Amino acid sequence: MSLTGKTAVVTGSTSGIGLAIARAFAKEGANVVLNGFGKPEEIEAARTGIETEFDVKAAYSPADLTKPDAIGGLIALATDTFGSVDILVNNAGVQFVSPIEEFPLEKWDQIIALNLSSAFHTMRAAIPHMKAKGWGRIINTASAHSLVASPFKSAYVAAKHGIAGLTKSAALELATFGITVNCISPGYVWTPLVESQIPDTMKARGLTKEQVIEDVLLKAQPTKEFVTVDQVAALAVFLCGDGASQITGANLAMDGGWTAQ
Ligand code: NAD
């Protein structure tokens, strides 16, 4: 499939799933806008690596997506630099693990702002550009936690269930405009996000690192394997193709069977 001539904005693409999706789009010929935090030299290496490896253009926005004003700037960077936003992947997300009664208020606000509200703000800014072209793809990285819950992840589960609902609503609104809106809902993917929650899960549940990996994380996945970032990226690429033009409003699980239980 060719995405040559398309522009893809992928939020939270300096790491993990988002970076793999941005690279997969670039491999298909799309220009990409990277976003997220990290060491400047590593981000620049990822950006220039995409340009040289795939012969496309890659821009980078440091926008903090918990700030609605910054989100306008992210979409404007894409349209000013490349003339359009054809593909939008709302992927940026963070996790925090704690019992509800001890959950820090600022962590609740941050997770709802980033994992849920930022997708509303990016879509609000990008949809007019997609409507003008009569084509668009919006992909939200939700989670198995958009379908089922786990204890101690109240904000994350609330935000991910929320983005699944936002996806359906947007899909219905945009169904006649050539724009599809879907969620990809991975189970556990081995990325910095998963690795970094292990210490808090050890504390919250009184377990060792090995016990968290075997008895909490992989326990949820009948295949007993982590999903890979490249598998998630391959599904995102598929959703941008003609073969997926009738898939909209879907919440596509890629979770080793987790939510089948
Ligand atoms: P990651 O930590 O590797 O990447 C998160 C990205 O978000 C990074 O680029 C980071 O810089 C960026 N980010 C964080 N705060 C931001 C902010 N305020 N503004 C802009 N960018 C910000 O994590 P990941 O595992 O690749 O997660 C990506 C998405 O996939 C998240 O939405 C996550 O909830 C979802 N997800 C992950 C898994 C998993 O097991 N890793 C499973 C299901 C869903």
CSV table of C-alpha atoms and ligand atoms in Angstrom, one decimal:
chain,number,residue,atom,x,y,z
A,1,MET,CA,0.0,0.0,0.0
A,2,SER,CA,1.3,3.5,-0.7
A,3,LEU,CA,0.8,6.4,1.6
A,4,THR,CA,2.9,8.7,-0.7
A,5,GLY,CA,1.6,12.2,-0.6
A,6,LYS,CA,-0.2,11.7,2.8
A,7,THR,CA,0.7,13.5,6.0
A,8,ALA,CA,0.4,11.6,9.3
A,9,VAL,CA,0.5,13.2,12.7
A,10,VAL,CA,1.3,10.6,15.4
A,11,THR,CA,1.1,11.8,19.0
A,12,GLY,CA,3.5,10.4,21.5
A,13,SER,CA,5.8,9.1,18.8
A,14,THR,CA,9.2,9.7,20.4
A,15,SER,CA,9.0,6.2,21.9
A,16,GLY,CA,7.3,2.8,21.9
A,17,ILE,CA,4.2,2.2,19.9
A,18,GLY,CA,3.9,5.7,18.4
A,19,LEU,CA,7.5,5.7,17.1
A,20,ALA,CA,6.8,2.3,15.5
A,21,ILE,CA,3.6,3.6,13.8
A,22,ALA,CA,5.3,6.7,12.5
A,23,ARG,CA,8.1,4.7,11.1
A,24,ALA,CA,5.7,2.2,9.5
A,25,PHE,CA,3.7,5.1,7.8
A,26,ALA,CA,7.0,6.6,6.6
A,27,LYS,CA,8.0,3.3,5.1
A,28,GLU,CA,4.8,3.5,3.1
A,29,GLY,CA,5.8,6.9,1.8
A,30,ALA,CA,3.9,9.3,4.2
A,31,ASN,CA,5.4,12.4,5.6
A,32,VAL,CA,5.2,12.3,9.4
A,33,VAL,CA,4.9,14.7,12.3
A,34,LEU,CA,6.5,13.3,15.4
A,35,ASN,CA,5.5,14.5,18.9
A,36,GLY,CA,6.4,13.6,22.4
A,37,PHE,CA,9.1,14.1,25.0
A,38,GLY,CA,12.6,12.8,25.4
A,39,LYS,CA,16.3,13.7,25.0
A,40,PRO,CA,16.6,16.2,22.1
A,41,GLU,CA,19.5,14.3,20.5
A,42,GLU,CA,17.5,11.0,20.5
A,43,ILE,CA,14.4,12.7,19.1
A,44,GLU,CA,16.5,14.4,16.4
A,45,ALA,CA,18.2,11.0,15.6
A,46,ALA,CA,14.7,9.4,15.2
A,47,ARG,CA,13.5,12.2,13.0
A,48,THR,CA,16.5,12.3,10.7
A,49,GLY,CA,16.6,8.5,10.7
A,50,ILE,CA,13.1,8.4,9.3
A,51,GLU,CA,14.0,10.9,6.6
A,52,THR,CA,17.1,9.1,5.4
A,53,GLU,CA,15.8,5.6,5.7
A,54,PHE,CA,12.4,6.1,4.0
A,55,ASP,CA,13.1,9.2,1.8
A,56,VAL,CA,10.2,11.2,3.3
A,57,LYS,CA,10.0,14.4,5.3
A,58,ALA,CA,9.6,14.2,9.1
A,59,ALA,CA,8.8,17.2,11.4
A,60,TYR,CA,8.8,17.2,15.2
A,61,SER,CA,6.5,19.1,17.6
A,62,PRO,CA,7.4,19.2,21.3
A,63,ALA,CA,3.7,20.1,22.2
A,64,ASP,CA,2.6,19.0,25.6
A,65,LEU,CA,-0.7,17.4,24.8
A,66,THR,CA,-2.1,18.1,28.3
A,67,LYS,CA,-2.4,21.7,27.1
A,68,PRO,CA,-5.2,22.3,24.5
A,69,ASP,CA,-3.4,25.4,23.2
A,70,ALA,CA,-0.3,23.5,22.3
A,71,ILE,CA,-2.4,20.9,20.4
A,72,GLY,CA,-3.6,23.6,18.0
A,73,GLY,CA,0.1,24.3,17.3
A,74,LEU,CA,0.8,20.6,16.6
A,75,ILE,CA,-1.9,20.4,13.9
A,76,ALA,CA,-0.9,23.8,12.5
A,77,LEU,CA,2.7,22.5,12.2
A,78,ALA,CA,1.5,19.7,10.0
A,79,THR,CA,-0.7,21.8,7.8
A,80,ASP,CA,1.9,24.6,7.5
A,81,THR,CA,4.8,22.2,6.8
A,82,PHE,CA,3.0,19.6,4.6
A,83,GLY,CA,-0.3,21.3,3.6
A,84,SER,CA,-2.6,18.8,5.3
A,85,VAL,CA,-3.3,16.2,8.0
A,86,ASP,CA,-4.6,13.1,6.3
A,87,ILE,CA,-3.9,10.6,9.1
A,88,LEU,CA,-4.1,11.3,12.8
A,89,VAL,CA,-3.0,8.8,15.4
A,90,ASN,CA,-3.9,9.7,19.0
A,91,ASN,CA,-1.3,7.6,20.8
A,92,ALA,CA,0.3,9.7,23.5
A,93,GLY,CA,-0.5,8.2,26.9
A,94,VAL,CA,0.8,7.7,30.4
A,95,GLN,CA,-0.1,5.4,33.2
A,96,PHE,CA,-0.2,5.7,37.0
A,97,VAL,CA,-0.9,2.8,39.4
A,98,SER,CA,-2.4,3.5,42.8
A,99,PRO,CA,-5.5,2.7,44.9
A,100,ILE,CA,-8.3,5.3,44.3
A,101,GLU,CA,-8.1,6.7,47.8
A,102,GLU,CA,-4.4,7.5,47.5
A,103,PHE,CA,-4.5,8.5,43.8
A,104,PRO,CA,-2.9,11.9,43.5
A,105,LEU,CA,-5.4,14.5,42.0
A,106,GLU,CA,-2.8,15.9,39.6
A,107,LYS,CA,-2.2,12.4,38.2
A,108,TRP,CA,-6.0,11.9,37.6
A,109,ASP,CA,-6.1,15.3,35.8
A,110,GLN,CA,-3.0,14.5,33.8
A,111,ILE,CA,-4.2,11.1,32.6
A,112,ILE,CA,-7.7,12.3,31.6
A,113,ALA,CA,-6.1,15.3,29.8
A,114,LEU,CA,-3.5,13.3,27.9
A,115,ASN,CA,-5.1,9.9,27.4
A,116,LEU,CA,-8.6,11.2,26.6
A,117,SER,CA,-9.1,14.9,26.1
A,118,SER,CA,-6.1,15.4,23.9
A,119,ALA,CA,-7.7,13.2,21.3
A,120,PHE,CA,-10.8,15.4,21.3
A,121,HIS,CA,-8.6,18.5,20.8
A,122,THR,CA,-6.5,17.0,18.0
A,123,MET,CA,-9.6,15.7,16.2
A,124,ARG,CA,-11.4,19.0,16.5
A,125,ALA,CA,-8.4,20.7,14.9
A,126,ALA,CA,-7.7,18.1,12.2
A,127,ILE,CA,-11.2,17.1,11.0
A,128,PRO,CA,-11.8,20.3,8.9
A,129,HIS,CA,-8.7,19.5,6.9
A,130,MET,CA,-9.8,15.9,6.4
A,131,LYS,CA,-13.3,17.0,5.4
A,132,ALA,CA,-11.8,19.4,2.9
A,133,LYS,CA,-10.0,16.6,1.2
A,134,GLY,CA,-12.9,14.0,1.5
A,135,TRP,CA,-10.5,11.5,3.0
A,136,GLY,CA,-9.1,10.9,6.5
A,137,ARG,CA,-8.0,8.2,8.9
A,138,ILE,CA,-8.2,8.7,12.7
A,139,ILE,CA,-6.7,5.9,14.8
A,140,ASN,CA,-6.8,6.0,18.5
A,141,THR,CA,-4.4,3.9,20.5
A,142,ALA,CA,-6.8,2.7,23.2
A,143,SER,CA,-6.0,-0.4,25.2
A,144,ALA,CA,-7.5,-3.7,26.4
A,145,HIS,CA,-8.3,-1.4,29.3
A,146,SER,CA,-10.9,0.3,27.0
A,147,LEU,CA,-12.8,-3.0,27.2
A,148,VAL,CA,-12.0,-4.4,30.6
A,149,ALA,CA,-10.6,-3.0,33.9
A,150,SER,CA,-7.8,-3.8,36.3
A,151,PRO,CA,-7.6,-2.6,39.9
A,152,PHE,CA,-5.4,0.4,40.7
A,153,LYS,CA,-5.6,1.9,37.2
A,154,SER,CA,-8.7,4.0,37.7
A,155,ALA,CA,-7.7,7.0,35.7
A,156,TYR,CA,-6.2,5.0,32.8
A,157,VAL,CA,-9.2,2.7,32.6
A,158,ALA,CA,-11.7,5.6,32.7
A,159,ALA,CA,-9.7,7.5,30.0
A,160,LYS,CA,-9.4,4.4,27.8
A,161,HIS,CA,-13.1,3.6,28.1
A,162,GLY,CA,-13.7,7.2,27.3
A,163,ILE,CA,-11.6,7.2,24.1
A,164,ALA,CA,-13.5,4.1,22.9
A,165,GLY,CA,-16.7,6.0,23.2
A,166,LEU,CA,-15.3,9.1,21.6
A,167,THR,CA,-14.1,6.9,18.7
A,168,LYS,CA,-17.7,5.6,18.1
A,169,SER,CA,-19.2,9.1,18.2
A,170,ALA,CA,-16.6,10.5,15.8
A,171,ALA,CA,-17.0,7.5,13.4
A,172,LEU,CA,-20.8,8.2,13.2
A,173,GLU,CA,-20.3,11.9,12.6
A,174,LEU,CA,-17.7,11.4,9.9
A,175,ALA,CA,-19.1,8.3,8.2
A,176,THR,CA,-20.2,10.1,5.0
A,177,PHE,CA,-17.0,12.1,4.6
A,178,GLY,CA,-14.6,9.4,3.7
A,179,ILE,CA,-13.1,9.6,7.2
A,180,THR,CA,-12.8,6.5,9.3
A,181,VAL,CA,-12.2,6.5,13.1
A,182,ASN,CA,-11.1,3.4,14.9
A,183,CYS,CA,-9.4,2.2,18.1
A,184,ILE,CA,-6.5,-0.2,18.3
A,185,SER,CA,-6.6,-1.8,21.7
A,186,PRO,CA,-3.4,-3.6,22.5
A,187,GLY,CA,-2.8,-5.9,25.4
A,188,TYR,CA,0.6,-5.6,27.0
A,189,VAL,CA,3.2,-4.3,24.6
A,190,TRP,CA,6.8,-4.3,25.9
A,191,THR,CA,7.5,-0.5,25.9
A,192,PRO,CA,8.9,2.0,28.4
A,193,LEU,CA,5.3,2.6,29.6
A,194,VAL,CA,4.9,-1.0,30.7
A,195,GLU,CA,8.4,-1.3,32.1
A,196,SER,CA,8.0,1.9,34.2
A,197,GLN,CA,4.8,0.7,35.9
A,198,ILE,CA,6.4,-2.5,37.3
A,199,PRO,CA,7.8,-0.9,40.4
A,200,ASP,CA,4.5,0.7,41.4
A,201,THR,CA,2.6,-2.6,40.7
A,202,MET,CA,5.2,-4.4,42.9
A,203,LYS,CA,4.5,-1.9,45.7
A,204,ALA,CA,0.7,-1.9,45.2
A,205,ARG,CA,0.4,-5.7,45.1
A,206,GLY,CA,3.4,-6.7,47.2
A,207,LEU,CA,5.1,-8.7,44.4
A,208,THR,CA,8.6,-9.1,43.0
A,209,LYS,CA,9.4,-7.9,39.4
A,210,GLU,CA,9.2,-11.5,38.0
A,211,GLN,CA,5.9,-12.0,39.7
A,212,VAL,CA,4.5,-8.8,38.2
A,213,ILE,CA,5.6,-9.9,34.7
A,214,GLU,CA,4.3,-13.5,35.0
A,215,ASP,CA,1.4,-13.2,37.4
A,216,VAL,CA,0.0,-9.8,36.5
A,217,LEU,CA,1.0,-8.8,33.0
A,218,LEU,CA,1.3,-12.0,31.1
A,219,LYS,CA,-1.3,-13.7,33.2
A,220,ALA,CA,-3.9,-11.5,31.4
A,221,GLN,CA,-2.7,-12.7,28.0
A,222,PRO,CA,-3.6,-16.3,27.1
A,223,THR,CA,-0.8,-16.4,24.5
A,224,LYS,CA,1.7,-15.6,27.3
A,225,GLU,CA,3.5,-13.3,25.0
A,226,PHE,CA,3.8,-9.5,24.8
A,227,VAL,CA,2.4,-7.8,21.7
A,228,THR,CA,5.1,-6.1,19.7
A,229,VAL,CA,5.2,-2.5,18.6
A,230,ASP,CA,5.6,-3.6,15.0
A,231,GLN,CA,2.4,-5.7,15.2
A,232,VAL,CA,0.4,-2.6,16.3
A,233,ALA,CA,2.0,-0.5,13.6
A,234,ALA,CA,1.1,-3.1,10.9
A,235,LEU,CA,-2.6,-2.8,12.0
A,236,ALA,CA,-2.4,1.0,11.8
A,237,VAL,CA,-1.0,0.8,8.3
A,238,PHE,CA,-3.8,-1.6,7.3
A,239,LEU,CA,-6.4,0.8,8.7
A,240,CYS,CA,-5.1,3.4,6.3
A,241,GLY,CA,-5.6,1.3,3.2
A,242,ASP,CA,-8.6,0.9,0.9
A,243,GLY,CA,-9.2,-2.6,2.3
A,244,ALA,CA,-10.2,-0.9,5.6
A,245,SER,CA,-12.5,1.8,4.2
A,246,GLN,CA,-15.5,0.1,5.7
A,247,ILE,CA,-14.0,-0.4,9.1
A,248,THR,CA,-15.1,2.5,11.2
A,249,GLY,CA,-16.2,2.9,14.8
A,250,ALA,CA,-14.4,-0.4,15.6
A,251,ASN,CA,-12.4,-1.2,18.7
A,252,LEU,CA,-9.8,-3.7,17.4
A,253,ALA,CA,-8.3,-5.8,20.1
A,254,MET,CA,-4.7,-7.0,19.7
A,255,ASP,CA,-4.2,-8.6,23.1
A,256,GLY,CA,-3.3,-12.2,22.8
A,257,GLY,CA,-6.8,-13.2,23.7
A,258,TRP,CA,-7.0,-11.1,26.9
A,259,THR,CA,-10.5,-9.7,26.4
A,260,ALA,CA,-11.9,-12.9,25.0
A,261,GLN,CA,-11.9,-14.3,28.6
B,1,NAD,P1,5.7,5.1,25.8
B,1,NAD,O1,5.9,5.6,27.2
B,1,NAD,O2,6.8,4.3,25.1
B,1,NAD,O3,5.3,6.3,24.8
B,1,NAD,C1,4.5,7.3,25.3
B,1,NAD,C2,4.7,8.5,24.4
B,1,NAD,O4,3.8,9.6,24.8
B,1,NAD,C3,6.1,9.1,24.4
B,1,NAD,O5,6.5,9.5,23.1
B,1,NAD,C4,6.0,10.2,25.4
B,1,NAD,O6,7.0,11.2,25.2
B,1,NAD,C5,4.6,10.8,25.0
B,1,NAD,N1,4.0,11.6,25.9
B,1,NAD,C6,3.9,11.5,27.3
B,1,NAD,N2,3.4,12.6,27.8
B,1,NAD,C7,3.1,13.4,26.8
B,1,NAD,C8,2.5,14.7,26.8
B,1,NAD,N3,2.1,15.4,27.9
B,1,NAD,N4,2.4,15.3,25.6
B,1,NAD,C9,2.8,14.7,24.4
B,1,NAD,N5,3.4,13.5,24.4
B,1,NAD,C10,3.5,12.9,25.6
B,1,NAD,O7,4.4,4.2,25.8
B,1,NAD,P2,3.7,3.2,24.8
B,1,NAD,O8,3.6,1.9,25.5
B,1,NAD,O9,4.3,3.3,23.5
B,1,NAD,O10,2.2,3.8,24.8
B,1,NAD,C11,1.6,4.5,23.7
B,1,NAD,C12,0.1,4.4,23.8
B,1,NAD,O11,-0.3,3.0,23.8
B,1,NAD,C13,-0.5,4.9,25.1
B,1,NAD,O12,-1.7,5.6,24.8
B,1,NAD,C14,-0.8,3.7,25.9
B,1,NAD,O13,-1.8,3.9,26.9
B,1,NAD,C15,-1.1,2.7,24.8
B,1,NAD,N6,-1.0,1.3,25.2
B,1,NAD,C16,0.2,0.8,25.6
B,1,NAD,C17,0.2,-0.5,26.0
B,1,NAD,C18,1.5,-1.2,26.4
B,1,NAD,O14,1.4,-2.3,26.9
B,1,NAD,N7,2.6,-0.6,26.2
B,1,NAD,C19,-0.9,-1.3,25.9
B,1,NAD,C20,-2.1,-0.8,25.5
B,1,NAD,C21,-2.2,0.6,25.2
